[in-house]
Coordinates of C-alpha atoms in Angstrom, one line a residue:
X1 CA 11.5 -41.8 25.3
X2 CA 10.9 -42.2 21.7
X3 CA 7.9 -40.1 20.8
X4 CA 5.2 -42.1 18.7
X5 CA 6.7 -45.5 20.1
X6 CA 3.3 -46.3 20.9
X7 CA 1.2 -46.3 17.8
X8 CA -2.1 -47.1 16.9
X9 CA -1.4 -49.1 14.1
X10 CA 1.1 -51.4 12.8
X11 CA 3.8 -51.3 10.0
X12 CA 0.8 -54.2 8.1
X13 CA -2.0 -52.2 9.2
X14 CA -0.9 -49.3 7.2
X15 CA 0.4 -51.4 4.3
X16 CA -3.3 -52.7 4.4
X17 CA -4.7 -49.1 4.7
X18 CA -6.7 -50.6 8.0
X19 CA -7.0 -48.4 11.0
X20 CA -8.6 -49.3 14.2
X21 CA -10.6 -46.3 14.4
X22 CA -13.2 -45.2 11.7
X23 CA -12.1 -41.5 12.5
X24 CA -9.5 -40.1 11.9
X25 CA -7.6 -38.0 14.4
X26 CA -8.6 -34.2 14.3
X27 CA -6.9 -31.5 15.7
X28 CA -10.2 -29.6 15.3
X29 CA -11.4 -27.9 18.3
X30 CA -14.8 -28.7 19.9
X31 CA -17.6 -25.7 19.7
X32 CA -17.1 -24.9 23.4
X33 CA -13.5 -25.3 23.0
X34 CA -13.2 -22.3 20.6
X35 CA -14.9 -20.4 22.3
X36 CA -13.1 -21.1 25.3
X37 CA -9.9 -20.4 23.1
X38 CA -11.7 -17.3 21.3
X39 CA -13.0 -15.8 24.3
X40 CA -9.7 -16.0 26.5
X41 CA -7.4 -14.6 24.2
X42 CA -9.7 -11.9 23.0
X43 CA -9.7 -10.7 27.0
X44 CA -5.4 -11.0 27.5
X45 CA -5.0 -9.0 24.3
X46 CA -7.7 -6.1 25.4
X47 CA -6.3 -6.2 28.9
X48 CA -2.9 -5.8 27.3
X49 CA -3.9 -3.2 25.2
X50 CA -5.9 -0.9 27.4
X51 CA -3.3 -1.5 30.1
X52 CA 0.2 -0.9 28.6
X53 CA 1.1 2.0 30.0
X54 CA 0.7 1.2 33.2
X55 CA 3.2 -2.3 32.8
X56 CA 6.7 -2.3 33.5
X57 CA 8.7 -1.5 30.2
X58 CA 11.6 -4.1 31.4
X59 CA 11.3 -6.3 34.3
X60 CA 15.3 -7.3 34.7
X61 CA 15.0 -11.2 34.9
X62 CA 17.8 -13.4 34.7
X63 CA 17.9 -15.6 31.5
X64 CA 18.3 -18.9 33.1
X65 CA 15.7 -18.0 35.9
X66 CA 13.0 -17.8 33.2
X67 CA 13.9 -20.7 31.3
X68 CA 13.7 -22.5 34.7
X69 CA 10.1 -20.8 34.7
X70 CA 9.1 -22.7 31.9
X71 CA 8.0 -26.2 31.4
X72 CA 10.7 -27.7 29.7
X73 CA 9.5 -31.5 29.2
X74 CA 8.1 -31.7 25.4
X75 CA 4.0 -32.3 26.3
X76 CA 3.4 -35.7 24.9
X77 CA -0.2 -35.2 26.5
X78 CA -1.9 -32.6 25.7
X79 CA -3.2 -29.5 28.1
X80 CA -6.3 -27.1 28.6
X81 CA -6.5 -23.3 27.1
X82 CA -6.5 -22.4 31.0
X83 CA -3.4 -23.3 31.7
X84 CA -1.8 -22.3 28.2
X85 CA -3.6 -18.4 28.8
X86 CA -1.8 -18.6 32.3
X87 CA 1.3 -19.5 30.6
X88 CA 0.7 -16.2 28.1
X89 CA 0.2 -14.1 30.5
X90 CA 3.2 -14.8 32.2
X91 CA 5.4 -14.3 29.5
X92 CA 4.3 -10.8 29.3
X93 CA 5.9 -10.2 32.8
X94 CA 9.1 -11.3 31.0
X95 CA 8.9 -8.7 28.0
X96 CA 10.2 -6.1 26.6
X97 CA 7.2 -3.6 25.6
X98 CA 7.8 -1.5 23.0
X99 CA 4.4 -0.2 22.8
X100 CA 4.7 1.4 26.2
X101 CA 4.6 5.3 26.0
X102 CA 8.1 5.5 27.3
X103 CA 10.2 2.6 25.0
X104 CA 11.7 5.1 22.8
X105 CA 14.9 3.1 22.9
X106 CA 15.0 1.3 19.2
X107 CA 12.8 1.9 16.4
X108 CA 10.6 -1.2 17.4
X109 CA 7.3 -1.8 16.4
X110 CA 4.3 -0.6 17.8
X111 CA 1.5 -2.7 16.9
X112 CA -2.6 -1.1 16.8
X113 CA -5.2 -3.7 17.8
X114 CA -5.9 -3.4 14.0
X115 CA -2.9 -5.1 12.9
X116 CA -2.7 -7.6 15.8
X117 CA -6.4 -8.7 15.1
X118 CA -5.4 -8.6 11.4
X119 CA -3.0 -11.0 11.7
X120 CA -4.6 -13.5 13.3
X121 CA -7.0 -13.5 10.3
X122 CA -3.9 -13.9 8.1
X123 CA -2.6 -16.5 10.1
X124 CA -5.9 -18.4 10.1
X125 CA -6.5 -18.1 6.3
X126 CA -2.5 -18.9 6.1
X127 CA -1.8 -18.9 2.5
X128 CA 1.4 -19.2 1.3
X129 CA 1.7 -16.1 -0.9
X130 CA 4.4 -17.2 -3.4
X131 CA 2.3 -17.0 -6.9
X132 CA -1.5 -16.1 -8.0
X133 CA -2.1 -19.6 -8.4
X134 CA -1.3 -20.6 -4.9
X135 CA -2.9 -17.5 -3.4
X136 CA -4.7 -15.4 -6.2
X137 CA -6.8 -12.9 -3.5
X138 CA -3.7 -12.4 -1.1
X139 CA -1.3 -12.0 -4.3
X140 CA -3.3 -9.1 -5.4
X141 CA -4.1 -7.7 -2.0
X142 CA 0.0 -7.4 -2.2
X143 CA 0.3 -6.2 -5.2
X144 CA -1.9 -2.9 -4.4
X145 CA -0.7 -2.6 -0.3
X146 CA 2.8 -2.5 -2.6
X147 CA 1.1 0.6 -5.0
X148 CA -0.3 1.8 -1.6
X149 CA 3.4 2.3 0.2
X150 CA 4.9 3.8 -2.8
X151 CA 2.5 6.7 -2.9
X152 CA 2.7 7.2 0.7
X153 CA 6.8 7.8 0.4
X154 CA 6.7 9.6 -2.5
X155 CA 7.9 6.8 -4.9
X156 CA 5.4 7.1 -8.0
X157 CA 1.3 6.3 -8.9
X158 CA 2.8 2.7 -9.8
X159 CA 5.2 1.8 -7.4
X160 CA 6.2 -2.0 -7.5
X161 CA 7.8 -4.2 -5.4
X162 CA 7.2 -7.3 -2.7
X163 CA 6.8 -7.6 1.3
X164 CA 9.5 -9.0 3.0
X165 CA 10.3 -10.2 6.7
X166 CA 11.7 -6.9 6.9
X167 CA 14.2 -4.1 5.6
X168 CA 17.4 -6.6 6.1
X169 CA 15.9 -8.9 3.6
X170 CA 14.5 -6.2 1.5
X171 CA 18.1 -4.9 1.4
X172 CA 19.1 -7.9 0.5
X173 CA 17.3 -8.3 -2.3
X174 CA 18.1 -4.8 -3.9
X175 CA 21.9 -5.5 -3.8
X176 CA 21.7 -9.0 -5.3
X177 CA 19.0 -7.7 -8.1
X178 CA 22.0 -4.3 -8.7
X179 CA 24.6 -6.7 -8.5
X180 CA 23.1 -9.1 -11.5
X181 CA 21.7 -6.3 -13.3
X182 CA 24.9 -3.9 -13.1
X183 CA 27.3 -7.0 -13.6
X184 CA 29.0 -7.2 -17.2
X185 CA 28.4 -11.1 -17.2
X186 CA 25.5 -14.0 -15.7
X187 CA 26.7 -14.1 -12.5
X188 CA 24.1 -16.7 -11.3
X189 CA 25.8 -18.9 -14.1
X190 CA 29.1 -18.1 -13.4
X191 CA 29.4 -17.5 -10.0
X192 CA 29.8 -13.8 -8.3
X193 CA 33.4 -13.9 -8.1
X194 CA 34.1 -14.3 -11.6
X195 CA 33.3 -10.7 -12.7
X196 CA 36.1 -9.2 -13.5
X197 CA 37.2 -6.1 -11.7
X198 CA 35.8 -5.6 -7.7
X199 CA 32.5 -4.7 -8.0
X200 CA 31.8 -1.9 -5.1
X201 CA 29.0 -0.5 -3.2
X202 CA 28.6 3.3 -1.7
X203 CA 27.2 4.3 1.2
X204 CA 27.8 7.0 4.4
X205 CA 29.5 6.0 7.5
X206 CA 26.0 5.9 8.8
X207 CA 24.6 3.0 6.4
X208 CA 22.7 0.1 8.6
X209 CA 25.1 -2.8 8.6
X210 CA 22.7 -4.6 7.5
X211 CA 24.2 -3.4 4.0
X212 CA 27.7 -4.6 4.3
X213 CA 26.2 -7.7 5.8
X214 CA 23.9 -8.1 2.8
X215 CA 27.5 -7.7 0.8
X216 CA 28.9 -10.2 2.4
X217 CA 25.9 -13.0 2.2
X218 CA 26.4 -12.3 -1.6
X219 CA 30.1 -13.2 -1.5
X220 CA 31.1 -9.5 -2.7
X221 CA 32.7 -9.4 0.8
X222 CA 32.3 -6.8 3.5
X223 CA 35.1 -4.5 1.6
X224 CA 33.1 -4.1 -1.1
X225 CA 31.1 -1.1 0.7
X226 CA 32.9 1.9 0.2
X227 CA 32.3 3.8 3.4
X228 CA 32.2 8.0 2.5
X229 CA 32.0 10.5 5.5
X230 CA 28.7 12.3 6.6
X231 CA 28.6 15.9 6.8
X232 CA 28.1 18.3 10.1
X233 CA 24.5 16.9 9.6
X234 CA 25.3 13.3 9.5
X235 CA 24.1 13.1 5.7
X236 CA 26.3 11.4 3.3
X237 CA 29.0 14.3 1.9
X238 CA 28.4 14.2 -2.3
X239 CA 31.6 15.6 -3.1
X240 CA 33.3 12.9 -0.9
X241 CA 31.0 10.4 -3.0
X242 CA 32.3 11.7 -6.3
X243 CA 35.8 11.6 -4.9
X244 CA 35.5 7.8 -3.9
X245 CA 34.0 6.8 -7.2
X246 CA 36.8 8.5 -9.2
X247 CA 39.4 7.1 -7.3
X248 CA 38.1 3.3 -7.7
X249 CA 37.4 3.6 -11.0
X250 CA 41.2 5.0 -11.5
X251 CA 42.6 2.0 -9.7
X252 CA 40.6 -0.6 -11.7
X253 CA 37.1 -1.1 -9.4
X254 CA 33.7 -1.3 -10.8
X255 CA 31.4 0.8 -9.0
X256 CA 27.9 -0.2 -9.4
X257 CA 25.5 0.6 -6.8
X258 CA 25.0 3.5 -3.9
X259 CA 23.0 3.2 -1.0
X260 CA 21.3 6.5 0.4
X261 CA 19.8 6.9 3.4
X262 CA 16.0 7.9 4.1
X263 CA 16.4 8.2 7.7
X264 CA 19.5 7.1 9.4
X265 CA 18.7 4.8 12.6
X266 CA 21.3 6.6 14.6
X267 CA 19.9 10.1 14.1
X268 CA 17.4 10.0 11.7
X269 CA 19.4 12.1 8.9
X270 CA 17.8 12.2 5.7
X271 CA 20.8 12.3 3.0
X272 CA 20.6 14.6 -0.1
X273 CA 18.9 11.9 -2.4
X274 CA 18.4 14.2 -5.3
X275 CA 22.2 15.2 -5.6
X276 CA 23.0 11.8 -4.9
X277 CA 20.6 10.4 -7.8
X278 CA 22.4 12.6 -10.5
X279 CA 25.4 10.9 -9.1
X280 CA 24.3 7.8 -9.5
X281 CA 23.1 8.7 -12.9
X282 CA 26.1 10.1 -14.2
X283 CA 28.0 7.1 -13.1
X284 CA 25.7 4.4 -14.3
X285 CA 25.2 3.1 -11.0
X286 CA 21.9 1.4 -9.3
X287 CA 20.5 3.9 -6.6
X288 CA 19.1 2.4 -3.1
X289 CA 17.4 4.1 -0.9
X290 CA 17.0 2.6 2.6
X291 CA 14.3 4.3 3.8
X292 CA 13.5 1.3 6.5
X293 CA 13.0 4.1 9.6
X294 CA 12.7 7.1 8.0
X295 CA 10.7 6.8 4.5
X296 CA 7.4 7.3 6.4
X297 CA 8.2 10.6 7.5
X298 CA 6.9 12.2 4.0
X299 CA 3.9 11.8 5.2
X300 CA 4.4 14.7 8.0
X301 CA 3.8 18.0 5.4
X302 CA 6.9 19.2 7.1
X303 CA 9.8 16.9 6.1
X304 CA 8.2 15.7 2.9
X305 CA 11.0 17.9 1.4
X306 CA 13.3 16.0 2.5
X307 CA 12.6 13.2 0.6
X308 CA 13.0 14.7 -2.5
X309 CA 14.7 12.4 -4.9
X310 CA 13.2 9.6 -4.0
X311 CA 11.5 9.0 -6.8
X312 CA 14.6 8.4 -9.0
X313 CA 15.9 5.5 -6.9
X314 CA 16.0 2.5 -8.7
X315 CA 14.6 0.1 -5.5
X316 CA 13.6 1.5 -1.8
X317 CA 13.1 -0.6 1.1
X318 CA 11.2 0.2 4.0
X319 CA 9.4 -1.3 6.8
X320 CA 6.2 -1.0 7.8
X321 CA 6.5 -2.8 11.3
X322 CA 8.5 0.4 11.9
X323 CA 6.7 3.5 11.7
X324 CA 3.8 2.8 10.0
X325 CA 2.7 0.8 13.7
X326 CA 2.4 -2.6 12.1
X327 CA 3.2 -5.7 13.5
X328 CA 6.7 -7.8 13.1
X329 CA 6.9 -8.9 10.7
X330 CA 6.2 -6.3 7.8
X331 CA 9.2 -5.0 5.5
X332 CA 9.1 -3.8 1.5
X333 CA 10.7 -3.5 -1.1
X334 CA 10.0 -1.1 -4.1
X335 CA 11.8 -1.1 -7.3
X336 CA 10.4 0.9 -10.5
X337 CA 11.7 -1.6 -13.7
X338 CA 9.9 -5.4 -12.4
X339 CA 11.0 -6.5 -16.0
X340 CA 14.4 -5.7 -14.9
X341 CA 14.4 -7.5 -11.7
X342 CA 12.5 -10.1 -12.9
X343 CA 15.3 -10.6 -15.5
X344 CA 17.7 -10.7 -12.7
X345 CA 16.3 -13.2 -10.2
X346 CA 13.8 -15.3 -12.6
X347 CA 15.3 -19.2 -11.8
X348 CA 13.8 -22.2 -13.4
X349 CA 11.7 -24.3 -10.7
X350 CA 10.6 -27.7 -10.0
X351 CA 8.0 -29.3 -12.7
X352 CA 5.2 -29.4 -10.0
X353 CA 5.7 -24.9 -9.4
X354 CA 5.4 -24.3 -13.5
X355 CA 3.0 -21.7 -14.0
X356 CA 0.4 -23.1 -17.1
X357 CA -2.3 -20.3 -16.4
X358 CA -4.5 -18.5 -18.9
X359 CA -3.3 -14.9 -18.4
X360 CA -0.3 -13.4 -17.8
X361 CA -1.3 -12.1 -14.2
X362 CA -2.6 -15.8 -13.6
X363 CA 1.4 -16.5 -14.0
X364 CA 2.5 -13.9 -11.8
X365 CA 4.7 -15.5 -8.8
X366 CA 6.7 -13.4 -6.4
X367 CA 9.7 -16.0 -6.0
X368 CA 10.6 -14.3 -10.0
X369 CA 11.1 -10.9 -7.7
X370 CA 12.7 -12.4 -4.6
X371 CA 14.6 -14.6 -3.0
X372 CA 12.0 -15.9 -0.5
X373 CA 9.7 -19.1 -1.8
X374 CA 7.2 -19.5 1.4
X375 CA 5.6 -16.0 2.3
X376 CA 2.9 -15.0 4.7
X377 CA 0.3 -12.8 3.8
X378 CA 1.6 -9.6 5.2
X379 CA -0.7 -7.2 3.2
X380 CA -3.6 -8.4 5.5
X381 CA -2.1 -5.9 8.2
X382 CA -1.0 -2.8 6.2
X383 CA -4.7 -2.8 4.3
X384 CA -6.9 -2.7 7.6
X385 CA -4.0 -0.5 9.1
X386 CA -4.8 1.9 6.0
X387 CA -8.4 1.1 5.7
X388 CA -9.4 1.6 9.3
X389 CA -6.9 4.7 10.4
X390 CA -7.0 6.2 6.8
X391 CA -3.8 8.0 5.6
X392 CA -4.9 11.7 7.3
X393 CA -5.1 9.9 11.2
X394 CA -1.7 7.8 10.8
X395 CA -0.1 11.1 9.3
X396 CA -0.9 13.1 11.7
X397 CA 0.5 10.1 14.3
X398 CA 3.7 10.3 12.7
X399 CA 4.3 14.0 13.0
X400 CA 3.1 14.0 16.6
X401 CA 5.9 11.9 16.6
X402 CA 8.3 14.2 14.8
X403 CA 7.1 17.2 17.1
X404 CA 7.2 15.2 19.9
X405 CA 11.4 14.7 19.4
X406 CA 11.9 18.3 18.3
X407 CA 9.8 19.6 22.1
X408 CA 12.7 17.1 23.7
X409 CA 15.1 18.7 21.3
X410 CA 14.5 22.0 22.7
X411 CA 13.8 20.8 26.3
X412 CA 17.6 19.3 26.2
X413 CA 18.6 22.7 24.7
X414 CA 17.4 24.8 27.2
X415 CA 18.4 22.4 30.2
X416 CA 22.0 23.1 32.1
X417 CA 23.0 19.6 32.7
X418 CA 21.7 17.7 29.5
X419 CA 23.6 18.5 25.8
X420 CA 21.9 17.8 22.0
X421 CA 25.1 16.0 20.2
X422 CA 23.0 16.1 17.1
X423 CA 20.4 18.1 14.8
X424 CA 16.9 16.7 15.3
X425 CA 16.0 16.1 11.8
X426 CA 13.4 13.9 12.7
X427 CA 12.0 11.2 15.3
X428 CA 15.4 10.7 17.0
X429 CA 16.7 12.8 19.8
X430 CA 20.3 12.1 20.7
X431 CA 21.9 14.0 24.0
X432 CA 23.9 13.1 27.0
X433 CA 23.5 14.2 30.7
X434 CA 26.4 16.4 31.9
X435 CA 26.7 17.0 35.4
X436 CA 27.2 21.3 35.9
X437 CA 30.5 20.8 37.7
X438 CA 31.7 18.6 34.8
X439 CA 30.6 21.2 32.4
X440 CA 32.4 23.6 34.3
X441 CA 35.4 21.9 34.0
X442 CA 34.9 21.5 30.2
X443 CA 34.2 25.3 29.4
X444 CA 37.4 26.1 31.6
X445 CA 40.0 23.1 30.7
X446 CA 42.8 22.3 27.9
X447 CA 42.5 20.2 25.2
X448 CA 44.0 17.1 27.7
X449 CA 41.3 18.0 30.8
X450 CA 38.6 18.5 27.9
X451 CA 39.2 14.7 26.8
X452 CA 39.4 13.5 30.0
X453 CA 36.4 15.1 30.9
X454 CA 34.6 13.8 27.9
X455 CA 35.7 10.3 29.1
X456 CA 34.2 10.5 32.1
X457 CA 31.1 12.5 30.6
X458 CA 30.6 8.9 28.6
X459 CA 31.0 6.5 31.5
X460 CA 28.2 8.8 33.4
X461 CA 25.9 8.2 30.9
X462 CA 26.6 4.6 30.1
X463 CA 25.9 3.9 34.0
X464 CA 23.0 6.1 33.2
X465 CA 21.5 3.7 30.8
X466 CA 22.6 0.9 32.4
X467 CA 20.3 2.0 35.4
X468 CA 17.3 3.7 33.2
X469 CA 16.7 0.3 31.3
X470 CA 16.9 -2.0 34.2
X471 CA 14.2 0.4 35.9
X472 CA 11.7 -0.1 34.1
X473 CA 10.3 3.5 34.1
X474 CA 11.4 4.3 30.7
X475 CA 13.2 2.8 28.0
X476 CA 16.3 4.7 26.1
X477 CA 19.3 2.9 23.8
X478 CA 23.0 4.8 23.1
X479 CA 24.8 5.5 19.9
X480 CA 28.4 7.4 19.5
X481 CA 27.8 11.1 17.7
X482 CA 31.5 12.5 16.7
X483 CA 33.2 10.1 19.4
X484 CA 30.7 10.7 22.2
X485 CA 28.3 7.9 24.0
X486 CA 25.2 9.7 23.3
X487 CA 21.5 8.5 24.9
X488 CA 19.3 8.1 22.3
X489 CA 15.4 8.6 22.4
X490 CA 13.3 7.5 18.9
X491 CA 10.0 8.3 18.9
X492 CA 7.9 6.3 16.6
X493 CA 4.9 5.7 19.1
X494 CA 1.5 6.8 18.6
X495 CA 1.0 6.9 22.7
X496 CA 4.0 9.2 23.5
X497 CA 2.7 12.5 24.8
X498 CA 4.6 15.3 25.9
X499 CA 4.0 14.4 29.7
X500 CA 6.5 11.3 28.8
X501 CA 9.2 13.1 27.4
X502 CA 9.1 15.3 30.2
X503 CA 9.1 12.5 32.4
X504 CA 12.5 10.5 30.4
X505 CA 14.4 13.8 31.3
X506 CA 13.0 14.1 35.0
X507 CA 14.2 10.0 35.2
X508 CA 17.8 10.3 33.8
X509 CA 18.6 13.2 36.5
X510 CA 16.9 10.7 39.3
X511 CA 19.1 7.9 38.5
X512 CA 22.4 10.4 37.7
X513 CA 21.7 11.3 41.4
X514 CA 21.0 8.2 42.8
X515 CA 23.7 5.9 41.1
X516 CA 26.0 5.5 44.1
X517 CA 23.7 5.6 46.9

């Protein structure tokens, strides 16, 4: 079939601008139509809502079964809101609910009715929020949810910066505006491989990839991150940092950025940012903080001293779809000199997107900051998140959330057949479940039985996992600490209570007992 085969009008009817209908076609909904369409969605997302904890955090369905389950002929007739609300509620059968008490297996987003509701508004307005002339309320809705993030991390009064998809793309951006800004020649004339000497990036062995992946989109190449070890704590080692520098420099490398983590997503380890700024200082280099999980943590009165030094980065990313509980997709990126960036990523544009306005913040346009030209209006969410909740209710939401991890922390501690692999330094709790005849075994064997043991330790609690997720009870995810498959819980939910971190530990001994039976 050949879709529009059939029109209305021929090729001379439209040459003549003739149609055979006065009206056009709308796509306008009648009045009881929207409210049909108003009504029915309202009711799934309340039912949703006031029932999550009570759905099935994963319902193991085969991929091709559900694909089978949907209705794979493109509609060339149209159907009613009943059937499409049908259709929505089934797919939530078929998803993975990371607002559910018990998902602590990534650091996914927990959305508030606020922020759902918020961006439908968005999406209904649906600016595209690339300049002030295009969108001039959303622009400067931005430009103060922007200020608004900065003072909740610690960054400064008059933070500034841009919403992005999310922290990969606000990483992005940071290493491309470092790279132009630290390179000794145009490299947007030039092209980034004619520079000279290597150009290289520093970060721990715990850096996201999406760093090295943002190098290598940029054509600096994956190598180009210059990977120093983490400390007992899993923070980036300074004096390893140093060491690295020196030795690059020596054999003819240019060293010009280092990216510090504000929360690893592996165990939540905050690295030393202050030392690490007078590093980067010293050296000349652009400082980074990827503060994506972790930033938001300053707002809990006990870690804000951890963050210390943020304020001398030279950009920050974040993401508010993480733990500030808005929805996907919300990421940011701060930077403290916009002349500087704007230097960097300003590119001439098309006749029809010059900017002839009568003020200078009637000329402002976010594609001069980066590299996205078609935005949504993000800031919708984060301002009725802030508005609504105010800063005192979400802080104390995200150290319920830190206390919450620490309670499992000590709960694993005190247990005989679970271990902590790793310092609980904030929302992330990463331990393994060890059998007390395998401990045994461990206390009393050689170096050889001890590995062995540890082998088999890791293959328990993969199984372990394996079983736990496809259950549906509870949701968990794994990471390696110092060689060892470790089971991770990350608690960035406002509806975890203590009850369900009682309740993960109580489910990983069920299934240990029950996987062979």
């Amino acid at each position: 079939m050949v879709v529009g085969a059939d029109d209305e009008m021929s090729n001379s009817d439209r040459r003549n601008g003739e149609t055979q209908d006065s009206n056009p076609p709308s796509l306008d909904l009648t009045d009881d139509a929207m409210h049909e369409l108003v009504t029915e969605s309202v009711a799934l997302i309340a039912d949703y809502f006031g029932h999550i904890a009570e759905i099935p955090l994963f319902q193991h369905t085969a991929a091709s079964k559900f694909a089978d389950e949907l209705s794979s002929e493109l509609p060339i007739e149209g159907e009613s809101i009943e059937q499409l609300m049908k259709d929505c509620r089934s797919l939530i059968s078929a998803t993975r609910h990371t607002g559910h008490p018990r998902f602590l297996g990534y650091i996914g987003s927990v959305s508030t009715p606020v922020g759902a509701f918020a961006d439908a508004i968005a999406s209904t307005l649906n600016p595209n929020v690339n300049s002030w002339r295009s969108a001039p309320a959303a622009t400067e809705l931005e430009k103060l949810v922007v200020r608004w993030l900065g003072l909740l991390v610690g960054y400064g009064e008059n933070a500034q910066g841009l919403l992005t998809s999310g922290s990969s793309m606000a990483n992005l951006n940071a290493l491309l505006i470092a790279h132009r800004v630290k390179s000794p020649e145009k490299v947007s004339e030039k092209g980034l491989w004619n520079t000279g000497a290597p150009m290289t990036i520093y970060a721990s062995d715990r850096v996201h990839f999406s760093i090295p992946k943002a190098a290598d989109v940029l054509g600096l190449g994956r190598d180009c991150v210059r990977i120093v070890k983490s400390d007992a704590k899993f923070r980036l080692e300074v004096s390893s940092l140093r060491q690295r520098i020196e030795a690059d420099l020596s054999n003819g490398f240019r060293p010009f950025c280092i990216v510090a983590n504000a929360g690893t997503t592996a165990t939540g380890a905050v690295d030393p940012l202050a030392e690490i700024a007078r590093v980067a200082e010293e050296y000349q280099l652009w400082l980074h903080v990827d503060g994506a999980y972790g930033a938001f943590a300053a707002l809990d009165p006990r870690k804000r001293h951890l963050f210390a030094g943020i304020e001398l980065a030279d950009s920050v990313s974040l993401d508010p779809h993480k733990w500030l509980y808005t929805p996907v997709d919300c990421g940011c990126l701060l930077f403290r000199n916009a002349a500087e960036v704007r230097t960097a990523l300003s590119f001439g544009v098309g006749e029809f997107l010059q900017l002839h306005e009568e003020t200078e913040a009637e000329s402002f346009a976010f594609w001069d900051y980066g590299i996205e030209l078609s935005r949504r209006f993000r800031a919708l969410k984060i301002w009725m998140l802030l508005r609504y909740y105010g800063v005192r209710r979400i802080s104390a939401a995200i150290a319920n959330n830190n206390t919450l991890a620490e309670y499992l922390g000590d709960r694993v501690s005190m247990a005989e057949d679970f271990e902590l692999l790793a310092p609980v330094e904030l929302s992330i709790c990463c331990f393994r479940y060890v059998p007390p005849l395998l401990v045994t075994r461990l206390l009393s064997g050689d170096e050889t039985e001890r590995a062995s043991v540890n082998a088999e330790i890791d293959r328990l609690n993969a199984r372990i996992l394996f079983a736990v997720q496809r259950k549906g009870r509870a949701y968990l995810s794994n990471t390696t600490i110092c060689g060892r498959y470790a089971l991770r819980a990350c608690t960035v939910n406002f509806r975890t209570t203590c009850a369900d971190i009682d309740a993960i530990l109580d489910i990983v001994r069920d299934t240990a007992h029950n996987l062979d039976k």
